[in-house]
Structures are given as structure tokens and as C-alpha cells.
XYZ file of C-alpha atoms in Angstrom:
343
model
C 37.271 50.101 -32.935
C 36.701 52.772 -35.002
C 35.467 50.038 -37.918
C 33.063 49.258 -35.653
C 31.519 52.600 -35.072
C 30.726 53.009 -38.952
C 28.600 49.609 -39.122
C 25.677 51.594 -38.760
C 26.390 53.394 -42.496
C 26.927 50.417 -43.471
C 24.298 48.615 -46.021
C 24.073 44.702 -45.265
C 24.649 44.153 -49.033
C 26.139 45.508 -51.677
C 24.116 48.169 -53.888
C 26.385 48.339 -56.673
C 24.493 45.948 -58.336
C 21.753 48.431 -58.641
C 23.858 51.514 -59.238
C 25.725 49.795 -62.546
C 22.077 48.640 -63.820
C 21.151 52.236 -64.155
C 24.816 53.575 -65.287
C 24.143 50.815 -67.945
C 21.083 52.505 -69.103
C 22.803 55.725 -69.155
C 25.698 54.189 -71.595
C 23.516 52.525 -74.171
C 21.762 55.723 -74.426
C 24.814 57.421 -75.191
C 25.638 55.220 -77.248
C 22.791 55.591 -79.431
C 22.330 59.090 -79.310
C 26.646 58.967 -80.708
C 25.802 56.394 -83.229
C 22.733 58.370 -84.248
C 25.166 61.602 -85.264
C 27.478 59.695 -87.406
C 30.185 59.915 -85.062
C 31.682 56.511 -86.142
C 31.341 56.991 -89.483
C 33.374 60.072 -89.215
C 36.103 58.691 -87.273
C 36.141 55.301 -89.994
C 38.646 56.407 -91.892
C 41.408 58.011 -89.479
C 42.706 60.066 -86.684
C 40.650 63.516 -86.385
C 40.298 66.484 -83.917
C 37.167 67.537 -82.249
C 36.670 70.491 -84.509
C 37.088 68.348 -87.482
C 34.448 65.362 -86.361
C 31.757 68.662 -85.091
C 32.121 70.120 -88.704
C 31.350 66.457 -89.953
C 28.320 66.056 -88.041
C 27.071 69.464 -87.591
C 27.954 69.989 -83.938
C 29.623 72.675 -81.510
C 32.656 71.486 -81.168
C 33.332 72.416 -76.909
C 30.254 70.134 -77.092
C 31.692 67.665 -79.167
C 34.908 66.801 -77.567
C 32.900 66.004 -74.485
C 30.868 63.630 -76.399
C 34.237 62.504 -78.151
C 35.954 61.941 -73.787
C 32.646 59.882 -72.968
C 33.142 57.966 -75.951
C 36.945 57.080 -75.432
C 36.384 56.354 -71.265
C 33.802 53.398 -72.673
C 36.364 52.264 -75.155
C 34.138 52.802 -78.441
C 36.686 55.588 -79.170
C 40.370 55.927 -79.012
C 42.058 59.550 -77.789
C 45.233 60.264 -79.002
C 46.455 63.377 -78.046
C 44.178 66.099 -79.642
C 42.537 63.646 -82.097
C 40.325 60.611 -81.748
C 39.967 57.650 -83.867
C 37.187 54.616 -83.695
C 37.995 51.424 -81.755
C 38.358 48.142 -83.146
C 34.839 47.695 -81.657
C 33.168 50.347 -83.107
C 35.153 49.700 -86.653
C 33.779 46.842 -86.866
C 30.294 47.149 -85.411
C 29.614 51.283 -85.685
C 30.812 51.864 -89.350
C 28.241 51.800 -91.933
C 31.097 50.692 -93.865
C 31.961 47.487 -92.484
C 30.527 43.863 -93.258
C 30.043 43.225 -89.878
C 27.664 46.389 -89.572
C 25.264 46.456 -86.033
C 23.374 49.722 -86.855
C 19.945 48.096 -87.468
C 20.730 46.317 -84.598
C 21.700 48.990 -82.834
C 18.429 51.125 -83.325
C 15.980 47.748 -83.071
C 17.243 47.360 -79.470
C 17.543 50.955 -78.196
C 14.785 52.726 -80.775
C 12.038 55.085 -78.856
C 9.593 52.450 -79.435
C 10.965 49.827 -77.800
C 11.961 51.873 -75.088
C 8.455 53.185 -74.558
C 7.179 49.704 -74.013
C 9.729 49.004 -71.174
C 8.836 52.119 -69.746
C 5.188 51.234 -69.260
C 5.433 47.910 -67.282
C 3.404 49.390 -64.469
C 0.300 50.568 -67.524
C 0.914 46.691 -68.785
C 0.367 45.098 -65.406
C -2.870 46.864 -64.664
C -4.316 45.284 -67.620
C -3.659 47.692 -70.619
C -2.018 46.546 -73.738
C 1.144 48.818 -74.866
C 1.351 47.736 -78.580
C -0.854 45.742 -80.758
C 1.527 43.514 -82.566
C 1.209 42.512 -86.039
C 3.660 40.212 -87.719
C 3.525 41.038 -91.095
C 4.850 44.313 -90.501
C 7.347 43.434 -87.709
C 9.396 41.509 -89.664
C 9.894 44.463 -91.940
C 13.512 44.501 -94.094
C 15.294 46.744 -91.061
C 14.026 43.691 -88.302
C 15.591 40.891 -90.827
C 18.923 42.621 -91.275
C 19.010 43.442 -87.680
C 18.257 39.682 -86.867
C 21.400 38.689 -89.368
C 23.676 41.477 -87.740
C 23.029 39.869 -84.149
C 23.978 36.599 -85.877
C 27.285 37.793 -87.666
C 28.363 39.524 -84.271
C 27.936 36.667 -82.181
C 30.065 33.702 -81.700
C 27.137 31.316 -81.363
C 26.613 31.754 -85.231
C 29.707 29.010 -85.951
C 28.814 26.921 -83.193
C 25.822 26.213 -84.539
C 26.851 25.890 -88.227
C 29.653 23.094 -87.454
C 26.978 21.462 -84.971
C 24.760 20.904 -87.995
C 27.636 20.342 -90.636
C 29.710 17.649 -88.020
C 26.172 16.067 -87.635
C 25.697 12.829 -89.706
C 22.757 13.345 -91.380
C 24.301 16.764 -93.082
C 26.714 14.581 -95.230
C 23.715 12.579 -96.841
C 21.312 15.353 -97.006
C 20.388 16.531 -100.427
C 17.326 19.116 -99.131
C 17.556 21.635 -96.658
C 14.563 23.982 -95.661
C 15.390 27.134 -93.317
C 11.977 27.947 -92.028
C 11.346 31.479 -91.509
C 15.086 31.981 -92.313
C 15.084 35.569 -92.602
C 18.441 36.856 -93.877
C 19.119 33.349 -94.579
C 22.482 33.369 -93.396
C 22.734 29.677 -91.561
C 21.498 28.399 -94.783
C 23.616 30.345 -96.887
C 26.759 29.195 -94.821
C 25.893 25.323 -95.105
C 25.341 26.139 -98.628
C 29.246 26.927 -98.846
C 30.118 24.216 -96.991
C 27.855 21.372 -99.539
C 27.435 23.197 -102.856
C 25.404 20.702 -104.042
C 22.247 21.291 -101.144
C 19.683 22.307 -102.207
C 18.365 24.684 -100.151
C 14.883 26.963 -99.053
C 14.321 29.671 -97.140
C 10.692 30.163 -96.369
C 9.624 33.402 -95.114
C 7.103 36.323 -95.650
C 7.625 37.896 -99.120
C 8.874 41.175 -97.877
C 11.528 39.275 -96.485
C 12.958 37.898 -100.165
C 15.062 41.267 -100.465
C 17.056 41.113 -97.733
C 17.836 37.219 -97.836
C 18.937 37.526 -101.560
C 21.338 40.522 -100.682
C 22.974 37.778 -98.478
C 22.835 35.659 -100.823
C 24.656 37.490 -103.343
C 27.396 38.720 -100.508
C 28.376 35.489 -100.163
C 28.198 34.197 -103.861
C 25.478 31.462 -102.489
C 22.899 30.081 -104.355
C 19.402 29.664 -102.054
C 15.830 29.731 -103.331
C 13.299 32.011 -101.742
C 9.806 30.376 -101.318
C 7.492 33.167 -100.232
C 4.635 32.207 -97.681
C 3.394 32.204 -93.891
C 4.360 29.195 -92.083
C 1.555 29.625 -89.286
C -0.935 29.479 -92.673
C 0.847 28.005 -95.750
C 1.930 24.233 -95.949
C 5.729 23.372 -96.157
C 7.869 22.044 -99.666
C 7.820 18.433 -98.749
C 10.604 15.664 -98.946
C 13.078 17.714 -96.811
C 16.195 15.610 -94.796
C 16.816 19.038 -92.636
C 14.925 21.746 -91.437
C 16.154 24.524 -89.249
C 13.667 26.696 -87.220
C 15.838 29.115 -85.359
C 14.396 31.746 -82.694
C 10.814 31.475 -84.498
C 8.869 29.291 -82.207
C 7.506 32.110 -79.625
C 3.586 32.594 -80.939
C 1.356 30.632 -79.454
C 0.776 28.437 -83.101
C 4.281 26.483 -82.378
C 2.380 22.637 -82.059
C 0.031 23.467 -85.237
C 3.505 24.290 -86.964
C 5.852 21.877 -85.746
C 3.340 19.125 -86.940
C 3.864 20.838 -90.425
C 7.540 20.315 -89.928
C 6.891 16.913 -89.264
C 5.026 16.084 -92.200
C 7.813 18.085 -94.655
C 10.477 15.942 -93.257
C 11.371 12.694 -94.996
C 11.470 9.349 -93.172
C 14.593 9.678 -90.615
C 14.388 13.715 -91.411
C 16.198 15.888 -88.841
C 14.827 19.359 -87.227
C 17.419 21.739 -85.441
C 15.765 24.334 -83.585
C 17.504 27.021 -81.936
C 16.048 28.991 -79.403
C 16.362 31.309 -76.101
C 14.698 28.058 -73.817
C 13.788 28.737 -70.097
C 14.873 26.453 -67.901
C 12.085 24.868 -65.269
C 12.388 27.879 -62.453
C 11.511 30.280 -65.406
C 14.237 32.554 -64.456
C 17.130 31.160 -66.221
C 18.853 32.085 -68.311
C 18.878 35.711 -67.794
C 18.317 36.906 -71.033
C 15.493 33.922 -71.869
C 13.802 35.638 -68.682
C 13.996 39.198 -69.695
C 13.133 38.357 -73.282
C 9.846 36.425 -72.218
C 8.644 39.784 -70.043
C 10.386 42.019 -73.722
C 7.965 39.106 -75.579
C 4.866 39.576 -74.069
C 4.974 43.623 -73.995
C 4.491 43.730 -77.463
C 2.496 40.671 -78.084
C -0.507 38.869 -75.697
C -0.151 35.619 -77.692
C 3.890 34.884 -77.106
C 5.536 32.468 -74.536
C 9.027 31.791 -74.160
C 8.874 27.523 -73.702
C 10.904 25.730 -71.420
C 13.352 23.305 -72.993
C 11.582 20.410 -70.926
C 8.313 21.978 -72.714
C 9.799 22.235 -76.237
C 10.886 18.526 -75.846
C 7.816 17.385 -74.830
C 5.543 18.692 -77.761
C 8.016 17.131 -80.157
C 7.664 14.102 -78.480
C 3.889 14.152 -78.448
C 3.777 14.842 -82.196
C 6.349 11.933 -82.891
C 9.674 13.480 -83.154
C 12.439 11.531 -81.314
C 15.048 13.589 -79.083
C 18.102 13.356 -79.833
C 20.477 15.928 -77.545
C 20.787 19.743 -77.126
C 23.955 21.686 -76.205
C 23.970 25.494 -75.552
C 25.836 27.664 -77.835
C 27.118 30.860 -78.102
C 27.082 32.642 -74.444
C 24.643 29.372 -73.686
C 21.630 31.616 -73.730
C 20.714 29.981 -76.522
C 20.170 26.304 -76.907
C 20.163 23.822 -80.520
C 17.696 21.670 -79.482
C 17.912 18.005 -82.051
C 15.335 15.818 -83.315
C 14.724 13.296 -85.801
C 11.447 12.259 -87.197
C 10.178 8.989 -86.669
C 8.410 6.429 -87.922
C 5.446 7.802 -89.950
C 2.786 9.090 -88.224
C -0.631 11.312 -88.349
C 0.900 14.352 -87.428
């Protein structure tokens, strides 16, 4: 009885949904504006005490410590007693000091910039344009080691290694070309696992930097070719070539048929990307990155997987399987080149 007098307060559905969308919003700015202070890098190497940590960065410390409670009720922090170390998390992500560093990351996904862009949506769908995108000087040194911290920090990273290194054609392939590599870092790790491939990454020269640090790190040897894939031709002769999350301009056809014609007889192309499914809705983050995508640029589109497959088949590429990997938000998408064509 009395349940049934409090139906009228009650919503027909749940709004928590909502509510935890903007709490989220609230908690990665926090955790920004903590990473931003050097708070992790001052807990790094041990237990410490609020005073200690707001001498360290510079703050107040009755200001601190609440910064210091937030930061241990989302787990990025541990309290014990009157001192506070770093998770295991936030060791391993948050210090500047560890391998496995996210900070690039970090300020890529949560900088001013990119939040000013989300937070003129309703400017963008009147018809004005929020950023004039350039990418020469989007794929800066900052972007490219962001790009490899993402891949270090994600389990999709191994899948798709052993997917290409269990693959047949890895144990007869003597040439492998990572186009617009980046960091490098799938390259570099089939380097270590066939010495004797030699390998390319082909990206924009300011690039070279950051993929040789990588390459050093990891005591692998990969040769940088500097030049634009949407305007340069490819080194030909290859048996492999990856092209991982690069295919979201508008010039993907024009540069797949350059892939085509760099890949030997029988060749193989893995291509790894965030692929919509039909509905254009799913996968959640393909969705949200195609809406992210177009923000800053007019020209991008976030393809379909049925789409991607097709254009490979129209320029002569055979389809051979994909599989998701990682958190399956991301799909390795296989296929061979066939007989010769005029591609």
C-alpha cells in the first residue's frame, strides 16, 4: 500500500545513467587538474603526508589533503593513515618515471583544446567550423608518443602482434612496411620476434624522433623513411604492410591502391581500425570517435567494416577474416593481394 502511493515520484526509468555520465566528467577533470600538479610524481617514490606532497607541489596543504581524499576514494591514490602513497594504477600510468607513462595521453584526451571542441557541438551543427585541421602539425612529437602510450596501456597491443606473428605469411616474410607507423612500436615488436625483417616505418619527418627513441628502448633496429603517404609513393616489393588507425581522411581508396601496388604478388595488408558496424552506432567508442573525428576535421569518416571490405575488394585485394581485439572496439581487418592488377 504505501509502495503504491510513492509511484507517482517515481521516474519510469532509471536516471543514473545520466547522473554517472556527468560524475564521469567531473572525475577526469580531477584527474587532470591532479596529474597537472605533479601529484603522482610526488607520491612515486613512497608513503608521504599532506604537508609533505603541498610543499612538493606548491600547495596549501588543508587544500591538499582534500585533493589527496578525492584522489584515494577513486583509487588513483592509496591513504594510509596520515600519509598517502600512488596506486598501482597511477605508478604505472601517472609517474613520469615509469615505462608505461600515459601523461601525453593523458593531456591529448582531456587538454583545453579538445575540450573546447566538444563543448561547441551546438556552434558545429549550425554550420560553423570549430578548428581548421592541419595534419602536418597534428601529428606533432606529443600526438605520436601519446598514440604509443594508448598502445602500451592497452591489451589489444599483443593481440594484435601474435595475430600477425601466428599468421603464415609472417614466417616467410623478409619486408615489412608500417605505414604511418608513428612510434613504430608494432613494428618494433615483430622486429624482436624475426631479427632478420627488415622493416619501414613511413611517416612525416617530424615523426622520425619519436619512433627512433622507441627504437632504441627496445634495442630494435627499424629504418625511418620520411614522406606523406596521401602524396609520396610507397618502397615497393613489401610481403606485409600494416596501416593501423590511419585510414580516417577522406584519401583512404587513392592510398590503399598505393598499398596495393607496394605489396608483392600474394603480399598481405593488416589494417587495424575503430570500424562502425552497419547501424553506425556501434561500437560505442567507433560512434563517439566519428562525431570527436569530424569536430576537428570536415574531410574525416569513420568507415564501416562492410565499407572498408568493399573498397579493398574493388581495388583487388582478397578478404581474408577480421577478429576484434583488445576491448573489440577495434577490429584487424586481413587481406592479401591478388593477382596483379591496375590498381
Amino acid at each position: 500500500m504505501l509502495k503504491e502511493k510513492l509511484l507517482n515520484f517515481e521516474p519510469p526509468v532509471d536516471g543514473n545513467p545520466l547522473v554517472e555520465m556527468a560524475r564521469g566528467y567531473q572525475e577526469s577533470l580531477l584527474l587532470h587538474q591532479a596529474f597537472k600538479t605533479g601529484v603522482f610524481d610526488a607520491l612515486a617514490d613512497g608513503p608521504k603526508n599532506a604537508e609533505t606532497v603541498a610543499r612538493e607541489i606548491g600547495g596549501v596543504p588543508e587544500r591538499v589533503v582534500l585533493l589527496l581524499d578525492a584522489l584515494a576514494a577513486l583509487e588513483l591514490i592509496e591513504k594510509r593513515g596520515d600519509t598517502y602513497i600512488n596506486s598501482e594504477v597511477a605508478q604505472t600510468f601517472l609517474s613520469s618515471r615509469s615505462k608505461f607513462y600515459q601523461g601525453d595521453l593523458l593531456d591529448l584526451q582531456l587538454s583545453p583544446e579538445r575540450r573546447r571542441q566538444w563543448e561547441r557541438i551546438a556552434d558545429w551543427l549550425k554550420g560553423e567550423e570549430i578548428r581548421y585541421w592541419n595534419h602536418r602539425e597534428t601529428f606533432n612529437p606529443s600526438f605520436v608518443r601519446a598514440m604509443a602510450q594508448a598502445a602500451l596501456g592497452h591489451k589489444g597491443f599483443k593481440e594484435t602482434i601474435l595475430a600477425i606473428a601466428n599468421h603464415s605469411c609472417f614466417q616467410s616474410a623478409e619486408r615489412l612496411l608500417d605505414l604511418g607507423g608513428g612510434h613504430g612500436l608494432y613494428a618494433i615488436a615483430l622486429k624482436q620476434l624475426k631479427p632478420e625483417l627488415e622493416v619501414i616505418v613511413f611517416d612525416l619527418p617530424q615523426v622520425e624522433q619519436v619512433t627512433q627513441e622507441y627504437s632504441r628502448h627496445y634495442n630494435a633496429e627499424v629504418v625511418f623513411m620520411a614522406g606523406d603517404f596521401h602524396e609520396n609513393e610507397l618502397p615497393a616489393e613489401q610481403d606485409i604492410v600494416l596501416a593501423f588507425d590511419i585510414f580516417y581522411p577522406s584519401q583512404t581508396e587513392k592510398v590503399l591502391r598505393k598499398v596495393y601496388r607496394s605489396l608483392k604478388p600474394g603480399g598481405y595488408l593488416f589494417t587495424k581500425h575503430w570500424f562502425l558496424d552497419n547501424t553506425r552506432t556501434s561500437p560505442k567508442r567507433a560512434a563517439l570517435f566519428a562525431l570527436q573525428l569530424r569536430l576537428a576535421n570536415p574531410t574525416s569518416y569513420v568507415y564501416s567494416l562492410q565499407e572498408m571490405e568493399e573498397m579493398l575488394v574493388k581495388i583487388g585485394y582478397q578478404i581474408e577474416g577480421s577478429t576484434p581485439v583488445g576491448d573489440s572496439a577495434s577490429t584487424l581487418l586481413t587481406a592479401r593481394k591478388g593477382e596483379e592488377t591496375d590498381a
